[in-house]
PDB file of C-alpha atoms in Angstrom:
ATOM      1  CA  MET A   1       0.000   0.000   0.000  1.00 72.00           C
ATOM      2  CA  SER A   2       1.371   3.388  -0.899  1.00 85.00           C
ATOM      3  CA  MET A   3       2.034   6.016   1.770  1.00 85.00           C
ATOM      4  CA  HIS A   4      -0.582   8.241   0.152  1.00 84.00           C
ATOM      5  CA  ALA A   5      -3.261   5.528   0.394  1.00 88.00           C
ATOM      6  CA  LYS A   6      -2.341   4.767   4.020  1.00 88.00           C
ATOM      7  CA  HIS A   7      -2.512   8.468   4.863  1.00 87.00           C
ATOM      8  CA  LEU A   8      -5.996   8.716   3.300  1.00 87.00           C
ATOM      9  CA  ILE A   9      -7.202   5.665   5.233  1.00 90.00           C
ATOM     10  CA  ASP A  10      -5.842   7.123   8.480  1.00 88.00           C
ATOM     11  CA  CYS A  11      -7.567  10.462   7.795  1.00 89.00           C
ATOM     12  CA  VAL A  12     -10.902   8.771   7.065  1.00 90.00           C
ATOM     13  CA  SER A  13     -10.551   6.624  10.183  1.00 90.00           C
ATOM     14  CA  GLU A  14      -9.867   9.703  12.323  1.00 90.00           C
ATOM     15  CA  LYS A  15     -12.851  11.562  10.803  1.00 91.00           C
ATOM     16  CA  LYS A  16     -15.056   8.541  11.516  1.00 91.00           C
ATOM     17  CA  LYS A  17     -13.991   8.586  15.187  1.00 90.00           C
ATOM     18  CA  ASP A  18     -14.713  12.337  15.378  1.00 89.00           C
ATOM     19  CA  LEU A  19     -18.163  11.868  13.859  1.00 90.00           C
ATOM     20  CA  LEU A  20     -18.988   9.015  16.233  1.00 89.00           C
ATOM     21  CA  ARG A  21     -17.993  11.217  19.201  1.00 89.00           C
ATOM     22  CA  GLU A  22     -20.197  14.032  17.868  1.00 90.00           C
ATOM     23  CA  VAL A  23     -23.154  11.688  17.397  1.00 88.00           C
ATOM     24  CA  GLY A  24     -22.638  10.398  20.942  1.00 88.00           C
ATOM     25  CA  SER A  25     -22.694  13.959  22.268  1.00 89.00           C
ATOM     26  CA  MET A  26     -25.845  14.730  20.292  1.00 90.00           C
ATOM     27  CA  MET A  27     -27.554  11.612  21.656  1.00 89.00           C
ATOM     28  CA  THR A  28     -26.632  12.651  25.204  1.00 90.00           C
ATOM     29  CA  ILE A  29     -28.155  16.093  24.582  1.00 89.00           C
ATOM     30  CA  LYS A  30     -31.258  14.509  23.004  1.00 88.00           C
ATOM     31  CA  ASP A  31     -31.691  12.189  25.994  1.00 89.00           C
ATOM     32  CA  ALA A  32     -31.368  15.108  28.418  1.00 89.00           C
ATOM     33  CA  LEU A  33     -33.938  17.165  26.482  1.00 89.00           C
ATOM     34  CA  THR A  34     -36.330  14.202  26.298  1.00 89.00           C
ATOM     35  CA  LYS A  35     -36.040  13.705  30.061  1.00 89.00           C
ATOM     36  CA  GLU A  36     -36.597  17.442  30.697  1.00 88.00           C
ATOM     37  CA  ASN A  37     -39.618  17.438  28.375  1.00 87.00           C
ATOM     38  CA  LYS A  38     -41.150  14.516  30.303  1.00 87.00           C
ATOM     39  CA  THR A  39     -40.508  16.319  33.591  1.00 86.00           C
ATOM     40  CA  LEU A  40     -42.229  19.455  32.287  1.00 84.00           C
ATOM     41  CA  LYS A  41     -45.218  17.427  31.064  1.00 82.00           C
ATOM     42  CA  ASP A  42     -45.457  15.722  34.459  1.00 81.00           C
ATOM     43  CA  ASP A  43     -45.255  19.108  36.218  1.00 77.00           C
ATOM     44  CA  ILE A  44     -48.038  20.525  34.042  1.00 74.00           C
ATOM     45  CA  GLN A  45     -50.244  17.514  34.758  1.00 74.00           C
ATOM     46  CA  THR A  46     -49.772  17.974  38.499  1.00 73.00           C
ATOM     47  CA  LEU A  47     -50.996  21.589  38.459  1.00 66.00           C
ATOM     48  CA  PRO A  48     -54.249  21.917  40.395  1.00 59.00           C
ATOM     49  CA  ARG A  49     -57.599  22.313  38.631  1.00 61.00           C
ATOM     50  CA  GLY A  50     -57.789  25.736  37.050  1.00 59.00           C
ATOM     51  CA  GLY A  51     -54.277  25.551  35.694  1.00 58.00           C
ATOM     52  CA  LEU A  52     -51.435  27.940  36.257  1.00 62.00           C
ATOM     53  CA  ASN A  53     -53.453  30.985  37.334  1.00 61.00           C
ATOM     54  CA  ARG A  54     -55.138  28.918  40.038  1.00 60.00           C
ATOM     55  CA  PHE A  55     -51.764  27.553  41.095  1.00 59.00           C
ATOM     56  CA  ILE A  56     -50.390  31.087  41.428  1.00 60.00           C
ATOM     57  CA  SER A  57     -53.504  32.200  43.358  1.00 59.00           C
ATOM     58  CA  ASP A  58     -53.130  29.246  45.690  1.00 55.00           C
ATOM     59  CA  LYS A  59     -49.600  30.399  46.444  1.00 55.00           C
ATOM     60  CA  ASN A  60     -50.980  33.763  47.714  1.00 54.00           C
ATOM     61  CA  THR A  61     -49.572  35.586  44.713  1.00 51.00           C
ATOM     62  CA  THR A  62     -51.608  38.063  42.715  1.00 51.00           C
ATOM     63  CA  ILE A  63     -52.566  37.018  39.208  1.00 50.00           C
ATOM     64  CA  ALA A  64     -51.379  40.427  37.946  1.00 50.00           C
ATOM     65  CA  TRP A  65     -47.846  39.457  38.913  1.00 48.00           C
ATOM     66  CA  PHE A  66     -47.618  36.583  36.461  1.00 49.00           C
ATOM     67  CA  PRO A  67     -47.831  38.435  33.100  1.00 50.00           C
ATOM     68  CA  ASN A  68     -45.242  40.953  34.304  1.00 48.00           C
ATOM     69  CA  PHE A  69     -42.968  38.135  35.335  1.00 49.00           C
ATOM     70  CA  CYS A  70     -43.159  36.626  31.834  1.00 49.00           C
ATOM     71  CA  ASN A  71     -42.156  39.783  29.930  1.00 47.00           C
ATOM     72  CA  PHE A  72     -38.583  39.091  28.890  1.00 43.00           C
TER      73      PHE A  72
END
């Protein structure tokens, strides 16, 4: 095998390793987001009847506070 061919094979092999690492990182991020999404869905389902406004009222907080809090 020529040196040029060996060099190309080594480069491709290295790129493949890099791509596999990147895919692994992306899967880790995807898993974390999926878990967070499930947690948020569970949290929403555990809100008392009446939804978020009722939840805020139950916490002795004025409803007027909430929209101001959400203005970013």
